[in-house]
Coordinates of N, CA and C in Angstrom, one line a residue:
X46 N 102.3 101.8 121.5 CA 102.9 100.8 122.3 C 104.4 101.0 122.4
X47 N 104.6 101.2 123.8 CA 106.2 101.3 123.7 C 107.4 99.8 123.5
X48 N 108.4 100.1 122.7 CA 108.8 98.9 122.1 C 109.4 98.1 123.6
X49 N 109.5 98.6 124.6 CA 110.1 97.7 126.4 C 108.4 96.7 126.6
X50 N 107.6 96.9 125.8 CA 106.1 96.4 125.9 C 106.1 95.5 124.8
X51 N 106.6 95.3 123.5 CA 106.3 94.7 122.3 C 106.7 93.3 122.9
X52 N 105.8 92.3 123.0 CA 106.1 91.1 122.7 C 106.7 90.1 122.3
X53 N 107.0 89.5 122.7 CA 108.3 88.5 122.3 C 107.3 88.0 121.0
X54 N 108.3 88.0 119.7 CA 108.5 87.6 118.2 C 109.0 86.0 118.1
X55 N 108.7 85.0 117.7 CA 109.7 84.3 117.5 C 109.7 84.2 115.7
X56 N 110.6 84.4 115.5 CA 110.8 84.5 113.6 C 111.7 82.7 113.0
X57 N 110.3 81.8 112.9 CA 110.9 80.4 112.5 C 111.4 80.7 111.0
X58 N 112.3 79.9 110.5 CA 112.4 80.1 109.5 C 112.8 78.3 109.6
X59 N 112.4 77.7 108.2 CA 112.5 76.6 108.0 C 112.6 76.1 107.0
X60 N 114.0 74.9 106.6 CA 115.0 74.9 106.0 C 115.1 73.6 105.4
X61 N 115.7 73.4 104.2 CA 116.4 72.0 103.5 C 117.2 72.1 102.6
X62 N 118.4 71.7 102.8 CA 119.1 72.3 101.4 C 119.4 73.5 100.6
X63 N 119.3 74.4 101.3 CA 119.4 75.6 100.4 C 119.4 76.4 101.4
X64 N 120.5 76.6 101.6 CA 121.4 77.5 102.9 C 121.8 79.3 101.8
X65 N 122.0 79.1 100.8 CA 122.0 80.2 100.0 C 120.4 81.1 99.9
X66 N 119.2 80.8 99.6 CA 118.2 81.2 99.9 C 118.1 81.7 101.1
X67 N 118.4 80.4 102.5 CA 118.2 81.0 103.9 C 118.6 82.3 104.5
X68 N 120.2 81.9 103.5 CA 120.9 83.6 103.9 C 120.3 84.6 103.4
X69 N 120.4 84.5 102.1 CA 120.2 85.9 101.6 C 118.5 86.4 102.0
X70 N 117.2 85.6 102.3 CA 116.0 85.6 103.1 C 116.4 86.6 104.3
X71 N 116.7 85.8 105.2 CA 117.1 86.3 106.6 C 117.9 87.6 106.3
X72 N 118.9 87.9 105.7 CA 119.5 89.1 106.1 C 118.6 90.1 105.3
X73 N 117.2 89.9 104.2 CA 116.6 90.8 104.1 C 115.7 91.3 104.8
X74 N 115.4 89.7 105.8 CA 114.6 90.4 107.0 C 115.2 91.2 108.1
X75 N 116.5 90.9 108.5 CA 117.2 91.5 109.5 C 117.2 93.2 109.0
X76 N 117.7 93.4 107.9 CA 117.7 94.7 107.3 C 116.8 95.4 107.1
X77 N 115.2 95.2 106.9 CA 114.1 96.0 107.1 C 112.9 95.3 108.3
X78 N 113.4 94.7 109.1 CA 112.6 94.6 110.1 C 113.1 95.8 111.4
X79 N 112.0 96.5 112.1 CA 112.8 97.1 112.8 C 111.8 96.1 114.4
X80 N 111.3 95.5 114.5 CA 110.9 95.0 115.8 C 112.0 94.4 116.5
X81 N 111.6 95.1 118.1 CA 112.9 94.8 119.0 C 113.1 93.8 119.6
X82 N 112.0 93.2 119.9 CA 111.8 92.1 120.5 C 111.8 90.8 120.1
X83 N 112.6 90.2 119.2 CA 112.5 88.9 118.7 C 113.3 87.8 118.8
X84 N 113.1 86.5 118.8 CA 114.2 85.6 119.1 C 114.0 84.3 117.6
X85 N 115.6 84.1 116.7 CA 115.4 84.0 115.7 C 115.6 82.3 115.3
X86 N 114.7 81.5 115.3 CA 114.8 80.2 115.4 C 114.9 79.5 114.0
X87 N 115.8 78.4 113.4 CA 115.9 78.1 112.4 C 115.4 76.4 112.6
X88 N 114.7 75.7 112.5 CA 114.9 74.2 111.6 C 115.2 73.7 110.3
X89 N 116.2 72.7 110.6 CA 116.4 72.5 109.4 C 116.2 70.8 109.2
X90 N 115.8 70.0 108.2 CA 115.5 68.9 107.7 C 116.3 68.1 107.4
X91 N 117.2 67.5 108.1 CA 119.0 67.0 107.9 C 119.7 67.1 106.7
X92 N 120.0 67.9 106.4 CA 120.3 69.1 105.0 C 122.2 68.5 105.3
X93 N 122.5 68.4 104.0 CA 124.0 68.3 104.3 C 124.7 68.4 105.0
X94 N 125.7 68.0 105.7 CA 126.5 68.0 106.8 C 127.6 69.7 106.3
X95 N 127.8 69.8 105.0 CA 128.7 71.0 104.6 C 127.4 72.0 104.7
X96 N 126.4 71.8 104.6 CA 125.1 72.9 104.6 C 124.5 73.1 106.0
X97 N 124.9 72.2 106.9 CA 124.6 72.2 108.2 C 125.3 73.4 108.5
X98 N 126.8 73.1 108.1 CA 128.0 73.9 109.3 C 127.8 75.5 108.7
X99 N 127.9 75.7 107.5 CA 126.6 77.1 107.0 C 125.9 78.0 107.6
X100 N 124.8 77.1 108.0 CA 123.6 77.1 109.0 C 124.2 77.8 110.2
X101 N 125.0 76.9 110.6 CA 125.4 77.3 111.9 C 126.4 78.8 111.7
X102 N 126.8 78.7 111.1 CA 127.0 80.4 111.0 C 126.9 81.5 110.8
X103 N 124.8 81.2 110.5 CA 123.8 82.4 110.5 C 123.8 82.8 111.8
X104 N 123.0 84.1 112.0 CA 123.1 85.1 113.1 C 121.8 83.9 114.0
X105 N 121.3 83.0 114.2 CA 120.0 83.0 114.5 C 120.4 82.7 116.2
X106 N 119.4 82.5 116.7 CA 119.2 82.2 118.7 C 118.9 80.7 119.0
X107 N 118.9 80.3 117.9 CA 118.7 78.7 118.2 C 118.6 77.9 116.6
X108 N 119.0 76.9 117.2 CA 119.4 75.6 115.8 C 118.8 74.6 115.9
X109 N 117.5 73.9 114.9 CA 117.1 72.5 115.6 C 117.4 72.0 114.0
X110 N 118.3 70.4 114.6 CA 118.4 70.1 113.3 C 118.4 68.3 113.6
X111 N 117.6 67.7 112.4 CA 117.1 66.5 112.5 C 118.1 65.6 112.0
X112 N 118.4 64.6 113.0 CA 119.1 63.7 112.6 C 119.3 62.6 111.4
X113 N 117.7 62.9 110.8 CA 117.5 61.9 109.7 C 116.3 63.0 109.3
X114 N 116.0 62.7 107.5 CA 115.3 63.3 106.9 C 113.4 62.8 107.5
X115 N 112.9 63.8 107.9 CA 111.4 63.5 107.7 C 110.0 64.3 107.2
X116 N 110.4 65.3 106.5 CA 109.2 66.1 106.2 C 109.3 67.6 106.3
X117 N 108.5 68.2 105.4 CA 108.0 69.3 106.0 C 107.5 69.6 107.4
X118 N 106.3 68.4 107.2 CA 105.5 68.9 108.7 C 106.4 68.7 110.0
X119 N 107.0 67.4 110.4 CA 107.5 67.2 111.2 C 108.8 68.1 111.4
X120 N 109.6 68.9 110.4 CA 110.6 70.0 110.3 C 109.7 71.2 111.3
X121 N 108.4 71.1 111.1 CA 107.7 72.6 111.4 C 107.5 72.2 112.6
X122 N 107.0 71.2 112.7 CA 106.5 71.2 114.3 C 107.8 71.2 115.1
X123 N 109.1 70.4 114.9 CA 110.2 70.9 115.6 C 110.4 71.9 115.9
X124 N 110.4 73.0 114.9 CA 110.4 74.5 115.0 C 110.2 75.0 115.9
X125 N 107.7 74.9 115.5 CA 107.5 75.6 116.7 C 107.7 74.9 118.0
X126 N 108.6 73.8 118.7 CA 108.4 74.0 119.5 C 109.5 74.5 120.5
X127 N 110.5 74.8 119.3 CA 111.7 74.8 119.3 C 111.3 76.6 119.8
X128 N 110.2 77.3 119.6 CA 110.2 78.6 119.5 C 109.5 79.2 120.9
X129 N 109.9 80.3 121.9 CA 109.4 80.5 122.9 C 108.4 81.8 123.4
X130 N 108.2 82.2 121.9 CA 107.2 83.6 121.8 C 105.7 83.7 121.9
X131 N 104.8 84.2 122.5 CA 103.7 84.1 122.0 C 103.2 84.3 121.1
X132 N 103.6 84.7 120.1 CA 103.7 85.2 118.2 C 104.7 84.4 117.8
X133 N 104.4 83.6 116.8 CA 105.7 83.3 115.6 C 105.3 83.6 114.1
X134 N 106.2 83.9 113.9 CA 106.7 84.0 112.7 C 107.1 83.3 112.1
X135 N 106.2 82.4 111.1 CA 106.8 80.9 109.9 C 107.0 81.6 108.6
X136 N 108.5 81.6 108.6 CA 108.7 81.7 107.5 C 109.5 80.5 106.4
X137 N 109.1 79.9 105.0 CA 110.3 79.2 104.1 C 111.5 80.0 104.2
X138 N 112.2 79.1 103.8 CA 113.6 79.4 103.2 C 114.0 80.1 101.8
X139 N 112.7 80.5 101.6 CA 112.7 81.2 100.1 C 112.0 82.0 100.3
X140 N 111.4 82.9 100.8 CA 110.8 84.1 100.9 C 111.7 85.5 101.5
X141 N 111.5 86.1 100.5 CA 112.1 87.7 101.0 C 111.5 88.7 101.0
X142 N 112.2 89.2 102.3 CA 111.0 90.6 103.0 C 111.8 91.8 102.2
X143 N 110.5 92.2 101.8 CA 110.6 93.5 101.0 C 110.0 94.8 101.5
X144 N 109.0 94.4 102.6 CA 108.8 95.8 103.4 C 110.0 96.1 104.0
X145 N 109.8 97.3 104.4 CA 110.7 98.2 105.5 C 109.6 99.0 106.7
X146 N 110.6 99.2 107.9 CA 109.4 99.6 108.4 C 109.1 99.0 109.6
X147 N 108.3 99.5 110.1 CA 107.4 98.6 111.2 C 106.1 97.7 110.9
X148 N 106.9 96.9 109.6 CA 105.1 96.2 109.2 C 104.8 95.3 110.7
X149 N 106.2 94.6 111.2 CA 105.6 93.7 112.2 C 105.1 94.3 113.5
X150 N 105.2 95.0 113.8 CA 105.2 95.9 114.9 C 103.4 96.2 114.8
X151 N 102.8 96.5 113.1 CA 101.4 96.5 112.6 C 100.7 95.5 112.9
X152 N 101.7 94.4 112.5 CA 101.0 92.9 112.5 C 100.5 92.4 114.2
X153 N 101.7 92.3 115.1 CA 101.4 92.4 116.5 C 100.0 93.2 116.9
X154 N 100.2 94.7 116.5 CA 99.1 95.5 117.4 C 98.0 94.7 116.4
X155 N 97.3 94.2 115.6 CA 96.8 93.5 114.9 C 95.7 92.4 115.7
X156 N 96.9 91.5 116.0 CA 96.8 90.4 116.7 C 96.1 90.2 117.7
X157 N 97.0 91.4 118.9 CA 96.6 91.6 120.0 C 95.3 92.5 120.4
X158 N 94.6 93.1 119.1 CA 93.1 93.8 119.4 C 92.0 93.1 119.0
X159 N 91.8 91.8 118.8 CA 91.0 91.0 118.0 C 91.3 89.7 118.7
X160 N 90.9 89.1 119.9 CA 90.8 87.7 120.5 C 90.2 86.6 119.2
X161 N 89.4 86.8 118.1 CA 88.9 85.7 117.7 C 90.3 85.8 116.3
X162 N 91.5 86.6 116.6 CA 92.1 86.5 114.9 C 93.6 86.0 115.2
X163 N 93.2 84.7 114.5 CA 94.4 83.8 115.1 C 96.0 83.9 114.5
X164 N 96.1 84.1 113.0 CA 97.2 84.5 112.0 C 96.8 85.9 111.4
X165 N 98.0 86.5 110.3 CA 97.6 86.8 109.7 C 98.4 86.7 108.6
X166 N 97.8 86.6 107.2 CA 98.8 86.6 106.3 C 99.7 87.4 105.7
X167 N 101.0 87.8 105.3 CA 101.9 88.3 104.9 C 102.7 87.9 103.4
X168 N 101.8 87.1 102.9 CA 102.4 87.0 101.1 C 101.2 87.4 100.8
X169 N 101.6 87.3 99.3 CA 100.8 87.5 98.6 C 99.6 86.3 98.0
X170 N 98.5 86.1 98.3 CA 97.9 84.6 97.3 C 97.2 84.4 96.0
X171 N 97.6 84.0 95.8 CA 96.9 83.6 94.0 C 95.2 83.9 94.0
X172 N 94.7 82.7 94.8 CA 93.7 82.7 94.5 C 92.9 84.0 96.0
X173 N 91.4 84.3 95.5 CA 90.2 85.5 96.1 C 89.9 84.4 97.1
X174 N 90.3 85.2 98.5 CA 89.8 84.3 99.6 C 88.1 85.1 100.1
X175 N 87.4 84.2 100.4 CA 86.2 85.0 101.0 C 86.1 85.9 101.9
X176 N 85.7 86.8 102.0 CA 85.6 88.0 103.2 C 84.6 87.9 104.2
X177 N 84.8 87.6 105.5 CA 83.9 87.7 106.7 C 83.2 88.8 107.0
X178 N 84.5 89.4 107.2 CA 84.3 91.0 107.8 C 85.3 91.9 107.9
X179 N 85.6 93.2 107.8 CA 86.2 93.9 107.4 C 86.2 95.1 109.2
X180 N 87.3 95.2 109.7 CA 87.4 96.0 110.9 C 88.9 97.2 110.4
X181 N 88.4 98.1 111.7 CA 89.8 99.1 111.3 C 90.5 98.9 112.5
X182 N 92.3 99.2 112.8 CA 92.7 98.7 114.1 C 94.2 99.9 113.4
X183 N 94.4 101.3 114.1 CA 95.3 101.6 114.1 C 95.7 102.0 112.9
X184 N 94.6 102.8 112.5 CA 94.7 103.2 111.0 C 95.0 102.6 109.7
X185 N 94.7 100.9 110.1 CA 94.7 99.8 108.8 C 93.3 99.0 108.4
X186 N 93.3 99.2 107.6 CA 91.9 97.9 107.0 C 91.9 96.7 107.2
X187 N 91.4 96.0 108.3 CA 91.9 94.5 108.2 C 90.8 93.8 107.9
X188 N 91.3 92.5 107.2 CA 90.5 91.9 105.9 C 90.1 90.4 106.8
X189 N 89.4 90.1 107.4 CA 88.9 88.6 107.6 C 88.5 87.8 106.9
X190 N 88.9 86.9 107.3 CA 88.6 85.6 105.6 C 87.4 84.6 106.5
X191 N 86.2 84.1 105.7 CA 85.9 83.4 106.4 C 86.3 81.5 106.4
X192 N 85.9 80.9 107.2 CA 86.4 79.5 107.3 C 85.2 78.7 107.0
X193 N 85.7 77.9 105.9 CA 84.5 77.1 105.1 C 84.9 76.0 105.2
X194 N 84.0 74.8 105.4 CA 84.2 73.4 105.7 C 84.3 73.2 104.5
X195 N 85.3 72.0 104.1 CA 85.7 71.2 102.7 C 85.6 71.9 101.6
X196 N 86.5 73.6 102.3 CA 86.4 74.3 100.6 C 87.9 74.2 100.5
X197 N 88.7 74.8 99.6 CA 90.1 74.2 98.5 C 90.6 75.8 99.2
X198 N 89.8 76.8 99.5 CA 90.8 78.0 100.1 C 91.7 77.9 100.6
X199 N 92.9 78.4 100.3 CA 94.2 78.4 101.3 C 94.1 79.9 102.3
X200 N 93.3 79.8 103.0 CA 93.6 80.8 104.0 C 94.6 81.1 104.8
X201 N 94.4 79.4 105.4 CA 95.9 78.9 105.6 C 96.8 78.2 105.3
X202 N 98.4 78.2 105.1 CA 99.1 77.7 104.0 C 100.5 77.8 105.2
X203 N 101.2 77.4 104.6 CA 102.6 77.3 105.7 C 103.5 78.6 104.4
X204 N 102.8 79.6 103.9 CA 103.7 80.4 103.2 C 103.8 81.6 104.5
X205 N 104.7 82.6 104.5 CA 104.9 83.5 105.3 C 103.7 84.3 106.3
X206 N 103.4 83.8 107.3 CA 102.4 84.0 108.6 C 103.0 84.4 109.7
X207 N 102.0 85.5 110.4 CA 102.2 85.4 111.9 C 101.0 85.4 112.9
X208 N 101.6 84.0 113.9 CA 100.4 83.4 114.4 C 100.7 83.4 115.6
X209 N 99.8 83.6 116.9 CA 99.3 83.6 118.0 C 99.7 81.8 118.0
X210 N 100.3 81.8 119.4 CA 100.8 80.6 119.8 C 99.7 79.7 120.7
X211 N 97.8 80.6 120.5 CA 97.8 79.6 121.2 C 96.5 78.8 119.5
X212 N 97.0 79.4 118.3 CA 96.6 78.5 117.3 C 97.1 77.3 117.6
X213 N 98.5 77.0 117.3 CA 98.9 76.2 117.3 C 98.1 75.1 118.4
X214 N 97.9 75.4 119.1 CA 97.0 74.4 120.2 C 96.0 74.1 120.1
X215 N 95.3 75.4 119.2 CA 93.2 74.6 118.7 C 93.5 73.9 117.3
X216 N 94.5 73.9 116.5 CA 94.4 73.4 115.3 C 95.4 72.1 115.3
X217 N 96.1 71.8 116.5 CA 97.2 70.9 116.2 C 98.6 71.2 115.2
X218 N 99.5 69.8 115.5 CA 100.3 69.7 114.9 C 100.2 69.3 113.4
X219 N 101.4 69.6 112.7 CA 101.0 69.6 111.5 C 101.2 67.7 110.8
X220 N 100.6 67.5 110.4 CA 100.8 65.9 109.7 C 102.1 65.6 109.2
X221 N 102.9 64.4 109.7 CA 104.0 64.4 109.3 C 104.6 63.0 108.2
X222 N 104.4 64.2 107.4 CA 104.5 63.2 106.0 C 105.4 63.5 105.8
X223 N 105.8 62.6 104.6 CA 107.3 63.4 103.0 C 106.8 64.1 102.0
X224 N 105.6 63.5 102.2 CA 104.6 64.6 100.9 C 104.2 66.2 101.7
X225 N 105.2 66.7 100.6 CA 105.1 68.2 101.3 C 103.6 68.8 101.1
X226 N 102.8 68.3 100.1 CA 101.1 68.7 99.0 C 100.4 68.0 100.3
X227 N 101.0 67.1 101.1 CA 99.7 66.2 101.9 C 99.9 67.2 103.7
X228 N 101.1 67.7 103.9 CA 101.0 68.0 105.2 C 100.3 69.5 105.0
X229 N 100.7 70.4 103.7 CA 100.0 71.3 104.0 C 98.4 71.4 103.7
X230 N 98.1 70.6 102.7 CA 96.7 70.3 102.3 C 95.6 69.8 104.0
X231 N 96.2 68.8 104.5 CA 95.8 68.5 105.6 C 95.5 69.8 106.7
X232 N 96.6 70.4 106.6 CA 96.3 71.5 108.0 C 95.8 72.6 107.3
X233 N 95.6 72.8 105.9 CA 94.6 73.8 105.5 C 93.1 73.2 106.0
X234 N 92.7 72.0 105.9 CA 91.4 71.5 105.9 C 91.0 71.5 107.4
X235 N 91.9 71.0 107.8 CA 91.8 71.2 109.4 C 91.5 73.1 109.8
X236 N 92.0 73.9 109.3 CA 92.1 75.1 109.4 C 90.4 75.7 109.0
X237 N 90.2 75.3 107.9 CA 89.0 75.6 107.2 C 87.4 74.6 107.8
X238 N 87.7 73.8 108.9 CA 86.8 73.4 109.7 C 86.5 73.9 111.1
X239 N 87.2 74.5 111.4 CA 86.8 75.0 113.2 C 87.1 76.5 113.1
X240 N 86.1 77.3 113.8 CA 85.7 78.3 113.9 C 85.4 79.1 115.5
X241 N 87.3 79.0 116.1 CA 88.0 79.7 117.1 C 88.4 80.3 116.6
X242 N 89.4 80.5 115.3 CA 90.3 81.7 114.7 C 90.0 81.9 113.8
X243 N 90.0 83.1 113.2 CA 90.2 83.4 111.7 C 91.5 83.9 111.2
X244 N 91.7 84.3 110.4 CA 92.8 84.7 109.1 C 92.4 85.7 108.6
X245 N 93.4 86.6 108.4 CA 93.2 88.1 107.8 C 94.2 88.5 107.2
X246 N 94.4 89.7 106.5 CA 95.1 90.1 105.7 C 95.0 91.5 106.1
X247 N 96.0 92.0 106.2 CA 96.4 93.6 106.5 C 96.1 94.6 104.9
X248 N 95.2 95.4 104.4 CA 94.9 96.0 103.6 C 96.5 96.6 103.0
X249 N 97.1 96.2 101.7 CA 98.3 97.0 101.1 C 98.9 96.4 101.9
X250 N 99.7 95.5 102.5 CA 100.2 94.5 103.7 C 100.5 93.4 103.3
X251 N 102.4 93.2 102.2 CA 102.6 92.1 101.4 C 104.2 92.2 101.6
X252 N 104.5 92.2 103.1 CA 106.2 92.2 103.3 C 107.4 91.0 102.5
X253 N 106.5 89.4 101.8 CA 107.0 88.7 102.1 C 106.6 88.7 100.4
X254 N 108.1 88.1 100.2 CA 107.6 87.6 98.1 C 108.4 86.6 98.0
X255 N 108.0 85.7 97.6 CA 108.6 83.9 97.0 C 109.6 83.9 96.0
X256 N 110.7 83.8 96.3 CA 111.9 83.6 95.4 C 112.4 82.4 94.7
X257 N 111.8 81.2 95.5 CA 112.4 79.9 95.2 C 111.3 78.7 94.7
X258 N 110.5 79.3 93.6 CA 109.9 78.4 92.9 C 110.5 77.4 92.0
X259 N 111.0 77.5 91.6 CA 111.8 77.0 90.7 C 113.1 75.9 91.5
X260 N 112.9 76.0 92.8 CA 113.9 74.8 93.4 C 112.8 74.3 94.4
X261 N 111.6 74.5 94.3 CA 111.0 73.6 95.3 C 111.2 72.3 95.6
X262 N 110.7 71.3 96.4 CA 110.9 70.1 96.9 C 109.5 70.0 97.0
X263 N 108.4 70.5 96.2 CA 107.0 70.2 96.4 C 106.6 68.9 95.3
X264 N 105.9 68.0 95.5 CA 106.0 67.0 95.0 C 104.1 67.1 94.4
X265 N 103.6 67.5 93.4 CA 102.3 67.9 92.5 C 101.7 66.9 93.1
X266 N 100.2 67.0 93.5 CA 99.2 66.6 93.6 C 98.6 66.0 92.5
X267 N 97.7 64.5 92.6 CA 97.4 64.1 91.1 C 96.9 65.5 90.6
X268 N 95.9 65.8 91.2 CA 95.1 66.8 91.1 C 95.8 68.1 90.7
X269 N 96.5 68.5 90.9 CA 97.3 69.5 90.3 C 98.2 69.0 88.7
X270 N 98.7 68.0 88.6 CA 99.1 67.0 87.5 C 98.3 67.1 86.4
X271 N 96.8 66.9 86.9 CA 95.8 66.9 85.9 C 95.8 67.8 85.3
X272 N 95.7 68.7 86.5 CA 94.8 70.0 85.8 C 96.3 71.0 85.2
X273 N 97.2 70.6 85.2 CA 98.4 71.0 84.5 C 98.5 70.9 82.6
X274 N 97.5 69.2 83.0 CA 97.9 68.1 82.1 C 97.2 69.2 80.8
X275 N 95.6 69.4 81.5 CA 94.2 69.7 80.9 C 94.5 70.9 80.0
X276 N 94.9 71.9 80.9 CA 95.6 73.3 80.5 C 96.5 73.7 79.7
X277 N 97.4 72.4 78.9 CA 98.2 72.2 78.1 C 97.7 71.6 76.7
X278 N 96.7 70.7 77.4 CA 96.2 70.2 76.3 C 95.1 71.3 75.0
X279 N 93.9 71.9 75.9 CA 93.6 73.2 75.8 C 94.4 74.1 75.0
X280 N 95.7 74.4 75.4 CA 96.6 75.0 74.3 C 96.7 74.8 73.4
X281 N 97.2 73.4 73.5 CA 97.4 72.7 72.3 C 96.1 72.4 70.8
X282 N 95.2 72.5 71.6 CA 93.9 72.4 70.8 C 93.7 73.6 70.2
X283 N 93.8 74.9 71.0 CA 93.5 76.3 70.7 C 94.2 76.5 69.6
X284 N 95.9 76.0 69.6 CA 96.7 76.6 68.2 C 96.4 75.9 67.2
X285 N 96.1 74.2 67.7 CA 95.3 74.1 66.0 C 93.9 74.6 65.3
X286 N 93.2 74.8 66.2 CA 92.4 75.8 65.6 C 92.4 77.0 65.1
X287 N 93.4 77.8 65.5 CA 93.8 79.2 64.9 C 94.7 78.6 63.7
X288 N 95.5 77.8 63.7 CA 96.4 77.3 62.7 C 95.3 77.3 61.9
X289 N 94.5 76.4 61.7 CA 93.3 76.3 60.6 C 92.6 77.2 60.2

């Protein structure tokens, strides 16, 4: 595919507070992305007025920024609609691209040979997602995940994706809470119910790695709390038993 043919990219990247991550993110995308066609959209979540004017002196194509604090989800949905490609690119404000290359240029021809494959993922995930089915496209292994009603899989997750814009229109907008655990929990379950798109993973295909654990604004699930709680306690039991 000649790059006067590559499809408009939109690369969201989406923001609170931490204009230092944003930068140093973005310019490692700028520096090993080589796709030509992209337009670079930032939201940000009314982030300090000294962190605003920051912002504004990134390289990006457009600025949406919220008058008052409301969310992750409602940050994202501003985004995409803030964004005018038929592909976007959701990225945090803590993730940095570590491929070089034409990985997106892979991801696109990806996209565009497979009508039922709506994202695809580009981090890395913790947990073994299920495998539907397994196809080749352009000398890559591409990985389909399948979609399970009321399972806990994150197939889909608001970590580094690139999605066909007409997802966004079979799955909706994202729930707009303050609880960062409830908007994405919500649109994973929504995701893992309807079976128009799937989710895949590009075989050896991990451009994107998480930098900013350690300054999240994610606010633990009981259920995560617990099972923090459990796992601690378990230790704690284990060393007195070896102690003895």
């Amino acid at each position: 595919m000649r790059a006067q043919n590559l499809p408009l990219v939109s690369v969201l990247y989406i923001t609170f507070n931490r204009v230092d991550l944003l930068e140093k993110c973005l310019n490692s995308f700028l520096s090993n992305c080589s796709y030509p066609n992209l337009e670079l959209v930032v939201t940000d979540d009314c982030s300090d007025s000294e962190i605003q004017k920051k912002i504004r002196a990134l390289p990006f194509d457009k600025f949406v920024f919220s008058e008052k604090r409301t969310g992750l989800g409602a940050n994202t949905n501003r985004g995409i609609n803030a964004c005018t490609g038929n592909y976007i690119l959701q990225i945090q404000d803590d993730f940095l691209c570590i491929a070089s290359g034409g990985f997106l240029e892979q991801s696109v021809l990806a996209l565009e040979a497979f009508s039922e494959l709506g994202f695809l993922i580009l981090s890395q995930r913790i947990d073994e997602l299920p495998i539907l089915k397994t196809e080749w496209v352009n000398g890559s292994t591409l990985v389909f995940h399948k979609n399970i009603s009321k399972s806990r899989h994150w197939i889909y997750s608001d970590w580094p994706h690139l999605k066909k814009r007409s997802l966004c229109a079979t799955i909706g907008r994202y729930q707009e809470s303050k609880n960062v655990s409830h908007s994405e929990i919500n649109m994973r379950d929504r995701f893992n119910s309807q079976n128009r798109f799937y989710g895949a993973t590009i075989k050896d295909l991990c451009p994107f790695e998480h930098i900013g654990a350690d300054r999240s604004f994610r606010v633990p699930t009981l259920r995560t709390r617990l099972g923090a709680l459990r796992r601690k306690l378990q230790k704690c039991l284990l060393d007195f038993v070896v102690r003895r």
